[in-house]
């Protein structure tokens, strides 16, 4: 819509704002006209955000709404500031999470993935992906996100898959990816390896089982303790400290392992803490990461006693086929019967659980693919410590990031799944060697045999996510987008995935692009319920953002959730705050509607802010200037909560409650020149206000802006407000503050003596200076109107009336003669009655608190409440006494 299209109809707005109609209409308009498409300003500075890709496992939740709304605020602001702004959308295949959901659906139909086979199962997962990718797009639209859909990516699409292969093969060629037998975290439910940070530790009430192993010759014994007695079947040694005098004579001897009757050696290793427990430790290299390292040092056998499902295998002897926890019960009973179990102690300890399936993790010896982390971590640490790294907001998260990356362990990247990037490694059935290549292998690189099988495992989903900031822009190809939009400006994400994702993106980007992937990382907190609890299905306290939009509109949800946010802090979702945001939107609507009723015939070309302006006009332009400056600074600092407070105060208080009310004198007056100036100021300030609020409330601001006199097709491409030195007017601020002080004081006095605003009153003002006298005299019309006076006298020499309500403000004294306000005799009678009532309440509570029996028996909380009541009644009584004294005087 352009200036030429401005008509009388354009200035007419419906009585009430309908979010549903506006949201559907304007989002379709924005998308149809490609207003969100980047690359249309080739000479402008770029600003890039790549969306943290949501998993295609289901619907977006309220945490996504927060994360994405903050990004949209930034990208809309920068687009309006003239940047070539790209907000790149996409989604994540989410490996184990998505596969688990699809397998669950199959189980409900009486099938498993093995019934379908790999190819057919993956077809089912792709169907799931399409369904939920479309759902996510619909949710993005409903929330008003200004994404460049022409550049949408998916972690399993062709381009990103090429990037994944390039990184894997390159790291392999550098010796930074290797395959080996190591203890990993194993999820028996999902039957896959997990990285350390995919394990959640929960405090569990368990037991500590003390077992006595006898020496083979039967002359001695050693006591060991374990929380997992079923793993003793895989023991291959018992270790003691080399300097422990109690066991020196036993080192080198052997013990007979109960149940399976296997001889195991007694070894010496400094890993053992001789002061802890018995000072002897059972060593189970295939089922404990520390024991694995001890076993390597002593060349111990690695006896695996479980299979991939958590059931005991053939090495478990009589317990073969039993579930690990069933085995625990049985073996405890058997060990007790044999006299091996000498004591059971209750023991609270941390037990690892799979973040995905919830199953108890099993430390498990397995052949996996790993990334050697130390060289990659060293680059990232060096960048951070030399000032070339990422800026964390708040900065306290830098320490958390560095602490993890400085103590990082090798990353297990293989997953025993079907959904994901299949590892580009081929095993030769003839020579047993592995071929790793960027293209699908057709012949063994070692013996040229064509008898090859691709590795069955897929890569950890975070492997592809780690490349997201540059793979989405076309890397490893030298694309125009990669040249123009990388590296990105900011990553907005929750503090709970610093290790999972943020750290991995940083060290991967440094390795493959020689640049940090983003300049800033804005960490926000979790969205909790109104009681501060984490949202979860089990508590049933989750919030669906679409439900919020259905009730209150997208703008209300966006404004509430973004302005309740402080960087790095959790926030509480409160429905009443959404309602307040909706009321704020309605306030903006009603103010704009009033203005437009008084702007008929005014076009953008008619707006003229030069020449003589009234006090209120100059004041609101000054306040707009301050708001523009502060809002711009705060958005750049990611202080969205404070931005929201400033916008709310400016729009609700300054613009609606004061300026629009003051403007009515000119708008309804007979001075044509004054009316024209006020129309210009009103139109201009409303236009600028819609631009400032637009990143937070895009729909209502577009709807209002299109009704206002304007030039341009959409507010999304309108220029961002900038400070105008010509609007600076500290004198107008001083004058308006004086006028507002007078008006507020008169209104307070009216409220104090129950005099409605509709009743006219006498107002006597005694200025303290000639300057104040001049300001008040020049603005009498405002005082008469908003104090509703029957008589207004402004006189620096006046004497204070004998019987009057008084108020002292900066620069003046105010007097409201009582005779014109109230019936004094009637008011004295009412106050006398109120005083007697308050006397009675004070005496009653004093008597109660003076009762030793009550004080001795009553809870402390009750006593404190009574004391608070006493203080309140006493304060009210003192005020009534003061009022009676004033009236009688």
GROMACS .gro file of N, CA, C and O in nm, residues 204-300:
model
  388
  204UNK      N    1   1.938  -4.207   4.318
  204UNK     CA    2   1.858  -4.328   4.335
  204UNK      C    3   1.892  -4.394   4.469
  204UNK      O    4   2.009  -4.399   4.508
  205UNK      N    5   1.789  -4.445   4.536
  205UNK     CA    6   1.810  -4.521   4.659
  205UNK      C    7   1.848  -4.664   4.619
  205UNK      O    8   1.766  -4.738   4.565
  206UNK      N    9   1.972  -4.699   4.641
  206UNK     CA   10   2.018  -4.833   4.605
  206UNK      C   11   2.080  -4.903   4.723
  206UNK      O   12   2.046  -4.876   4.839
  207UNK      N   13   2.173  -4.993   4.694
  207UNK     CA   14   2.238  -5.069   4.801
  207UNK      C   15   2.384  -5.090   4.765
  207UNK      O   16   2.421  -5.093   4.647
  208UNK      N   17   2.467  -5.106   4.867
  208UNK     CA   18   2.608  -5.138   4.851
  208UNK      C   19   2.628  -5.280   4.903
  208UNK      O   20   2.602  -5.308   5.022
  209UNK      N   21   2.668  -5.368   4.814
  209UNK     CA   22   2.681  -5.510   4.848
  209UNK      C   23   2.828  -5.542   4.875
  209UNK      O   24   2.914  -5.519   4.789
  210UNK      N   25   2.857  -5.595   4.995
  210UNK     CA   26   2.994  -5.629   5.032
  210UNK      C   27   3.014  -5.779   5.009
  210UNK      O   28   2.944  -5.862   5.068
  211UNK      N   29   3.112  -5.812   4.923
  211UNK     CA   30   3.137  -5.950   4.884
  211UNK      C   31   3.276  -5.994   4.931
  211UNK      O   32   3.372  -5.916   4.926
  212UNK      N   33   3.286  -6.118   4.975
  212UNK     CA   34   3.415  -6.173   5.020
  212UNK      C   35   3.465  -6.274   4.918
  212UNK      O   36   3.401  -6.377   4.894
  213UNK      N   37   3.579  -6.241   4.856
  213UNK     CA   38   3.643  -6.332   4.761
  213UNK      C   39   3.758  -6.403   4.832
  213UNK      O   40   3.847  -6.336   4.888
  214UNK      N   41   3.759  -6.535   4.828
  214UNK     CA   42   3.865  -6.611   4.895
  214UNK      C   43   3.981  -6.636   4.799
  214UNK      O   44   3.962  -6.648   4.677
  215UNK      N   45   4.102  -6.644   4.854
  215UNK     CA   46   4.217  -6.678   4.770
  215UNK      C   47   4.202  -6.822   4.721
  215UNK      O   48   4.131  -6.904   4.784
  216UNK      N   49   4.268  -6.851   4.610
  216UNK     CA   50   4.254  -6.983   4.547
  216UNK      C   51   4.296  -7.095   4.642
  216UNK      O   52   4.236  -7.203   4.644
  217UNK      N   53   4.400  -7.065   4.725
  217UNK     CA   54   4.448  -7.170   4.818
  217UNK      C   55   4.365  -7.175   4.945
  217UNK      O   56   4.390  -7.258   5.034
  218UNK      N   57   4.268  -7.085   4.957
  218UNK     CA   58   4.177  -7.090   5.072
  218UNK      C   59   4.233  -7.037   5.201
  218UNK      O   60   4.169  -7.046   5.307
  219UNK      N   61   4.353  -6.975   5.197
  219UNK     CA   62   4.417  -6.930   5.320
  219UNK      C   63   4.381  -6.787   5.359
  219UNK      O   64   4.406  -6.743   5.470
  220UNK      N   65   4.323  -6.711   5.268
  220UNK     CA   66   4.296  -6.569   5.296
  220UNK      C   67   4.175  -6.525   5.213
  220UNK      O   68   4.120  -6.602   5.133
  221UNK      N   69   4.134  -6.399   5.232
  221UNK     CA   70   4.021  -6.346   5.153
  221UNK      C   71   4.031  -6.194   5.146
  221UNK      O   72   4.103  -6.132   5.225
  222UNK      N   73   3.958  -6.139   5.052
  222UNK     CA   74   3.950  -5.993   5.036
  222UNK      C   75   3.803  -5.955   5.021
  222UNK      O   76   3.727  -6.021   4.950
  223UNK      N   77   3.763  -5.845   5.088
  223UNK     CA   78   3.626  -5.795   5.079
  223UNK      C   79   3.621  -5.678   4.980
  223UNK      O   80   3.701  -5.584   4.990
  224UNK      N   81   3.528  -5.685   4.885
  224UNK     CA   82   3.506  -5.576   4.790
  224UNK      C   83   3.360  -5.534   4.799
  224UNK      O   84   3.276  -5.608   4.852
  225UNK      N   85   3.329  -5.415   4.749
  225UNK     CA   86   3.191  -5.367   4.754
  225UNK      C   87   3.148  -5.324   4.614
  225UNK      O   88   3.229  -5.275   4.535
  226UNK      N   89   3.018  -5.340   4.584
  226UNK     CA   90   2.966  -5.302   4.451
  226UNK      C   91   2.819  -5.263   4.462
  226UNK      O   92   2.748  -5.313   4.550
  227UNK      N   93   2.778  -5.173   4.374
  227UNK     CA   94   2.634  -5.140   4.366
  227UNK      C   95   2.567  -5.223   4.257
  227UNK      O   96   2.445  -5.223   4.245
  228UNK      N   97   2.648  -5.294   4.176
  228UNK     CA   98   2.594  -5.375   4.066
  228UNK      C   99   2.651  -5.517   4.076
  228UNK      O  100   2.742  -5.555   4.002
  229UNK      N  101   2.599  -5.598   4.167
  229UNK     CA  102   2.657  -5.732   4.189
  229UNK      C  103   2.652  -5.822   4.067
  229UNK      O  104   2.734  -5.913   4.053
  230UNK      N  105   2.559  -5.794   3.972
  230UNK     CA  106   2.551  -5.878   3.852
  230UNK      C  107   2.678  -5.867   3.767
  230UNK      O  108   2.712  -5.958   3.690
  231UNK      N  109   2.752  -5.752   3.780
  231UNK     CA  110   2.873  -5.736   3.699
  231UNK      C  111   2.991  -5.814   3.754
  231UNK      O  112   3.093  -5.827   3.684
  232UNK      N  113   2.978  -5.870   3.876
  232UNK     CA  114   3.092  -5.945   3.932
  232UNK      C  115   3.126  -6.067   3.846
  232UNK      O  116   3.239  -6.116   3.847
  233UNK      N  117   3.028  -6.110   3.766
  233UNK     CA  118   3.053  -6.223   3.677
  233UNK      C  119   3.156  -6.188   3.570
  233UNK      O  120   3.215  -6.277   3.509
  234UNK      N  121   3.178  -6.058   3.548
  234UNK     CA  122   3.278  -6.013   3.451
  234UNK      C  123   3.407  -5.966   3.516
  234UNK      O  124   3.494  -5.907   3.448
  235UNK      N  125   3.423  -5.987   3.648
  235UNK     CA  126   3.547  -5.947   3.715
  235UNK      C  127   3.664  -6.025   3.659
  235UNK      O  128   3.657  -6.149   3.641
  236UNK      N  129   3.775  -5.954   3.635
  236UNK     CA  130   3.897  -6.023   3.590
  236UNK      C  131   4.016  -5.993   3.681
  236UNK      O  132   4.129  -6.036   3.652
  237UNK      N  133   3.993  -5.920   3.790
  237UNK     CA  134   4.098  -5.894   3.890
  237UNK      C  135   4.037  -5.826   4.010
  237UNK      O  136   3.923  -5.778   4.005
  238UNK      N  137   4.112  -5.823   4.119
  238UNK     CA  138   4.083  -5.735   4.233
  238UNK      C  139   4.207  -5.651   4.253
  238UNK      O  140   4.320  -5.704   4.253
  239UNK      N  141   4.189  -5.520   4.267
  239UNK     CA  142   4.303  -5.428   4.277
  239UNK      C  143   4.315  -5.371   4.417
  239UNK      O  144   4.213  -5.343   4.483
  240UNK      N  145   4.440  -5.352   4.460
  240UNK     CA  146   4.470  -5.285   4.588
  240UNK      C  147   4.578  -5.182   4.560
  240UNK      O  148   4.646  -5.187   4.457
  241UNK      N  149   4.595  -5.089   4.654
  241UNK     CA  150   4.700  -4.988   4.636
  241UNK      C  151   4.836  -5.053   4.662
  241UNK      O  152   4.851  -5.131   4.758
  242UNK      N  153   4.938  -5.022   4.581
  242UNK     CA  154   5.069  -5.087   4.599
  242UNK      C  155   5.134  -5.061   4.735
  242UNK      O  156   5.219  -5.140   4.778
  243UNK      N  157   5.092  -4.952   4.802
  243UNK     CA  158   5.154  -4.920   4.931
  243UNK      C  159   5.064  -4.957   5.049
  243UNK      O  160   5.091  -4.915   5.162
  244UNK      N  161   4.960  -5.034   5.023
  244UNK     CA  162   4.869  -5.073   5.132
  244UNK      C  163   4.928  -5.195   5.202
  244UNK      O  164   4.933  -5.306   5.147
  245UNK      N  165   4.975  -5.172   5.325
  245UNK     CA  166   5.043  -5.278   5.401
  245UNK      C  167   4.953  -5.399   5.426
  245UNK      O  168   5.002  -5.511   5.441
  246UNK      N  169   4.823  -5.379   5.430
  246UNK     CA  170   4.730  -5.489   5.460
  246UNK      C  171   4.732  -5.597   5.353
  246UNK      O  172   4.701  -5.714   5.378
  247UNK      N  173   4.763  -5.556   5.230
  247UNK     CA  174   4.749  -5.651   5.118
  247UNK      C  175   4.880  -5.682   5.046
  247UNK      O  176   4.880  -5.755   4.946
  248UNK      N  177   4.993  -5.628   5.095
  248UNK     CA  178   5.119  -5.647   5.023
  248UNK      C  179   5.151  -5.795   5.003
  248UNK      O  180   5.199  -5.836   4.897
  249UNK      N  181   5.116  -5.876   5.102
  249UNK     CA  182   5.149  -6.019   5.095
  249UNK      C  183   5.060  -6.095   4.996
  249UNK      O  184   5.089  -6.208   4.959
  250UNK      N  185   4.950  -6.028   4.952
  250UNK     CA  186   4.856  -6.096   4.862
  250UNK      C  187   4.877  -6.059   4.715
  250UNK      O  188   4.825  -6.127   4.627
  251UNK      N  189   4.948  -5.948   4.689
  251UNK     CA  190   4.967  -5.903   4.551
  251UNK      C  191   5.037  -6.013   4.472
  251UNK      O  192   5.141  -6.067   4.513
  252UNK      N  193   4.978  -6.048   4.358
  252UNK     CA  194   5.033  -6.154   4.273
  252UNK      C  195   4.964  -6.287   4.293
  252UNK      O  196   4.974  -6.377   4.208
  253UNK      N  197   4.894  -6.303   4.406
  253UNK     CA  198   4.818  -6.426   4.427
  253UNK      C  199   4.687  -6.419   4.350
  253UNK      O  200   4.653  -6.318   4.290
  254UNK      N  201   4.611  -6.526   4.354
  254UNK     CA  202   4.484  -6.528   4.281
  254UNK      C  203   4.368  -6.555   4.375
  254UNK      O  204   4.384  -6.612   4.483
  255UNK      N  205   4.252  -6.511   4.330
  255UNK     CA  206   4.126  -6.534   4.402
  255UNK      C  207   4.037  -6.622   4.315
  255UNK      O  208   4.050  -6.624   4.192
  256UNK      N  209   3.945  -6.690   4.379
  256UNK     CA  210   3.849  -6.771   4.305
  256UNK      C  211   3.717  -6.694   4.298
  256UNK      O  212   3.654  -6.667   4.400
  257UNK      N  213   3.680  -6.657   4.175
  257UNK     CA  214   3.558  -6.578   4.157
  257UNK      C  215   3.436  -6.666   4.181
  257UNK      O  216   3.420  -6.769   4.115
  258UNK      N  217   3.353  -6.628   4.279
  258UNK     CA  218   3.235  -6.711   4.309
  258UNK      C  219   3.144  -6.728   4.188
  258UNK      O  220   3.153  -6.656   4.090
  259UNK      N  221   3.057  -6.824   4.195
  259UNK     CA  222   2.958  -6.860   4.094
  259UNK      C  223   3.023  -6.925   3.972
  259UNK      O  224   2.995  -7.039   3.938
  260UNK      N  225   3.114  -6.849   3.904
  260UNK     CA  226   3.173  -6.904   3.781
  260UNK      C  227   3.306  -6.974   3.806
  260UNK      O  228   3.362  -7.037   3.717
  261UNK      N  229   3.360  -6.961   3.931
  261UNK     CA  230   3.483  -7.029   3.973
  261UNK      C  231   3.602  -7.003   3.879
  261UNK      O  232   3.677  -7.093   3.843
  262UNK      N  233   3.615  -6.872   3.839
  262UNK     CA  234   3.727  -6.833   3.754
  262UNK      C  235   3.837  -6.775   3.841
  262UNK      O  236   3.809  -6.696   3.933
  263UNK      N  237   3.962  -6.815   3.814
  263UNK     CA  238   4.074  -6.759   3.889
  263UNK      C  239   4.104  -6.619   3.838
  263UNK      O  240   4.117  -6.597   3.718
  264UNK      N  241   4.113  -6.522   3.931
  264UNK     CA  242   4.147  -6.384   3.892
  264UNK      C  243   4.261  -6.334   3.981
  264UNK      O  244   4.268  -6.369   4.099
  265UNK      N  245   4.350  -6.252   3.926
  265UNK     CA  246   4.467  -6.209   4.004
  265UNK      C  247   4.436  -6.093   4.097
  265UNK      O  248   4.341  -6.018   4.077
  266UNK      N  249   4.519  -6.080   4.200
  266UNK     CA  250   4.519  -5.961   4.287
  266UNK      C  251   4.632  -5.872   4.234
  266UNK      O  252   4.748  -5.914   4.231
  267UNK      N  253   4.594  -5.750   4.190
  267UNK     CA  254   4.692  -5.661   4.129
  267UNK      C  255   4.708  -5.535   4.213
  267UNK      O  256   4.622  -5.502   4.295
  268UNK      N  257   4.818  -5.464   4.188
  268UNK     CA  258   4.843  -5.337   4.258
  268UNK      C  259   4.830  -5.223   4.158
  268UNK      O  260   4.890  -5.228   4.049
  269UNK      N  261   4.750  -5.122   4.192
  269UNK     CA  262   4.733  -5.007   4.103
  269UNK      C  263   4.701  -4.883   4.186
  269UNK      O  264   4.620  -4.888   4.281
  270UNK      N  265   4.764  -4.772   4.151
  270UNK     CA  266   4.747  -4.650   4.228
  270UNK      C  267   4.609  -4.588   4.210
  270UNK      O  268   4.574  -4.491   4.279
  271UNK      N  269   4.531  -4.640   4.118
  271UNK     CA  270   4.392  -4.594   4.102
  271UNK      C  271   4.312  -4.617   4.230
  271UNK      O  272   4.222  -4.541   4.264
  272UNK      N  273   4.348  -4.720   4.306
  272UNK     CA  274   4.273  -4.757   4.427
  272UNK      C  275   4.303  -4.658   4.539
  272UNK      O  276   4.418  -4.621   4.563
  273UNK      N  277   4.197  -4.615   4.607
  273UNK     CA  278   4.213  -4.529   4.726
  273UNK      C  279   4.215  -4.621   4.849
  273UNK      O  280   4.113  -4.680   4.885
  274UNK      N  281   4.331  -4.632   4.912
  274UNK     CA  282   4.343  -4.729   5.021
  274UNK      C  283   4.263  -4.690   5.146
  274UNK      O  284   4.229  -4.775   5.227
  275UNK      N  285   4.229  -4.560   5.156
  275UNK     CA  286   4.152  -4.517   5.272
  275UNK      C  287   4.001  -4.537   5.254
  275UNK      O  288   3.923  -4.521   5.347
  276UNK      N  289   3.959  -4.568   5.131
  276UNK     CA  290   3.816  -4.579   5.103
  276UNK      C  291   3.770  -4.724   5.115
  276UNK      O  292   3.827  -4.814   5.052
  277UNK      N  293   3.667  -4.746   5.196
  277UNK     CA  294   3.612  -4.881   5.213
  277UNK      C  295   3.716  -4.978   5.263
  277UNK      O  296   3.794  -4.948   5.354
  278UNK      N  297   3.719  -5.094   5.199
  278UNK     CA  298   3.813  -5.197   5.242
  278UNK      C  299   3.951  -5.176   5.183
  278UNK      O  300   4.047  -5.245   5.219
  279UNK      N  301   3.959  -5.080   5.086
  279UNK     CA  302   4.087  -5.057   5.020
  279UNK      C  303   4.112  -5.154   4.907
  279UNK      O  304   4.222  -5.156   4.849
  280UNK      N  305   4.011  -5.237   4.874
  280UNK     CA  306   4.022  -5.332   4.763
  280UNK      C  307   3.905  -5.308   4.667
  280UNK      O  308   3.793  -5.283   4.712
  281UNK      N  309   3.932  -5.316   4.538
  281UNK     CA  310   3.830  -5.285   4.436
  281UNK      C  311   3.824  -5.398   4.335
  281UNK      O  312   3.927  -5.442   4.284
  282UNK      N  313   3.701  -5.446   4.305
  282UNK     CA  314   3.683  -5.544   4.199
  282UNK      C  315   3.702  -5.475   4.065
  282UNK      O  316   3.657  -5.362   4.046
  283UNK      N  317   3.766  -5.540   3.970
  283UNK     CA  318   3.794  -5.480   3.838
  283UNK      C  319   3.714  -5.556   3.731
  283UNK      O  320   3.734  -5.676   3.713
  284UNK      N  321   3.624  -5.480   3.666
  284UNK     CA  322   3.537  -5.538   3.563
  284UNK      C  323   3.558  -5.459   3.434
  284UNK      O  324   3.480  -5.368   3.403
  285UNK      N  325   3.661  -5.486   3.356
  285UNK     CA  326   3.700  -5.399   3.243
  285UNK      C  327   3.591  -5.378   3.138
  285UNK      O  328   3.590  -5.274   3.071
  286UNK      N  329   3.501  -5.473   3.119
  286UNK     CA  330   3.400  -5.461   3.014
  286UNK      C  331   3.275  -5.385   3.058
  286UNK      O  332   3.187  -5.360   2.976
  287UNK      N  333   3.270  -5.348   3.188
  287UNK     CA  334   3.146  -5.288   3.238
  287UNK      C  335   3.168  -5.165   3.327
  287UNK      O  336   3.077  -5.124   3.397
  288UNK      N  337   3.287  -5.108   3.324
  288UNK     CA  338   3.314  -4.989   3.405
  288UNK      C  339   3.428  -4.911   3.339
  288UNK      O  340   3.532  -4.970   3.308
  289UNK      N  341   3.408  -4.779   3.316
  289UNK     CA  342   3.512  -4.702   3.244
  289UNK      C  343   3.645  -4.694   3.317
  289UNK      O  344   3.752  -4.701   3.254
  290UNK      N  345   3.642  -4.681   3.450
  290UNK     CA  346   3.768  -4.677   3.525
  290UNK      C  347   3.836  -4.813   3.525
  290UNK      O  348   3.959  -4.824   3.510
  291UNK      N  349   3.757  -4.920   3.540
  291UNK     CA  350   3.812  -5.056   3.538
  291UNK      C  351   3.871  -5.087   3.400
  291UNK      O  352   3.970  -5.159   3.388
  292UNK      N  353   3.809  -5.030   3.297
  292UNK     CA  354   3.860  -5.050   3.160
  292UNK      C  355   4.004  -4.998   3.150
  292UNK      O  356   4.092  -5.064   3.094
  293UNK      N  357   4.028  -4.878   3.206
  293UNK     CA  358   4.163  -4.820   3.201
  293UNK      C  359   4.261  -4.902   3.284
  293UNK      O  360   4.376  -4.923   3.243
  294UNK      N  361   4.218  -4.948   3.402
  294UNK     CA  362   4.305  -5.033   3.486
  294UNK      C  363   4.337  -5.161   3.410
  294UNK      O  364   4.451  -5.209   3.407
  295UNK      N  365   4.233  -5.217   3.346
  295UNK     CA  366   4.253  -5.342   3.271
  295UNK      C  367   4.354  -5.327   3.159
  295UNK      O  368   4.433  -5.419   3.132
  296UNK      N  369   4.350  -5.211   3.090
  296UNK     CA  370   4.447  -5.188   2.982
  296UNK      C  371   4.590  -5.185   3.037
  296UNK      O  372   4.682  -5.238   2.975
  297UNK      N  373   4.605  -5.120   3.155
  297UNK     CA  374   4.740  -5.109   3.213
  297UNK      C  375   4.795  -5.246   3.252
  297UNK      O  376   4.917  -5.267   3.250
  298UNK      N  377   4.707  -5.337   3.290
  298UNK     CA  378   4.752  -5.467   3.341
  298UNK      C  379   4.724  -5.582   3.244
  298UNK      O  380   4.737  -5.699   3.283
  299UNK      N  381   4.683  -5.546   3.123
  299UNK     CA  382   4.657  -5.646   3.020
  299UNK      C  383   4.558  -5.752   3.067
  299UNK      O  384   4.580  -5.872   3.049
  300UNK      N  385   4.450  -5.707   3.126
  300UNK     CA  386   4.348  -5.799   3.179
  300UNK      C  387   4.249  -5.836   3.070
  300UNK      O  388   4.220  -5.756   2.980
   0.00000   0.00000   0.00000
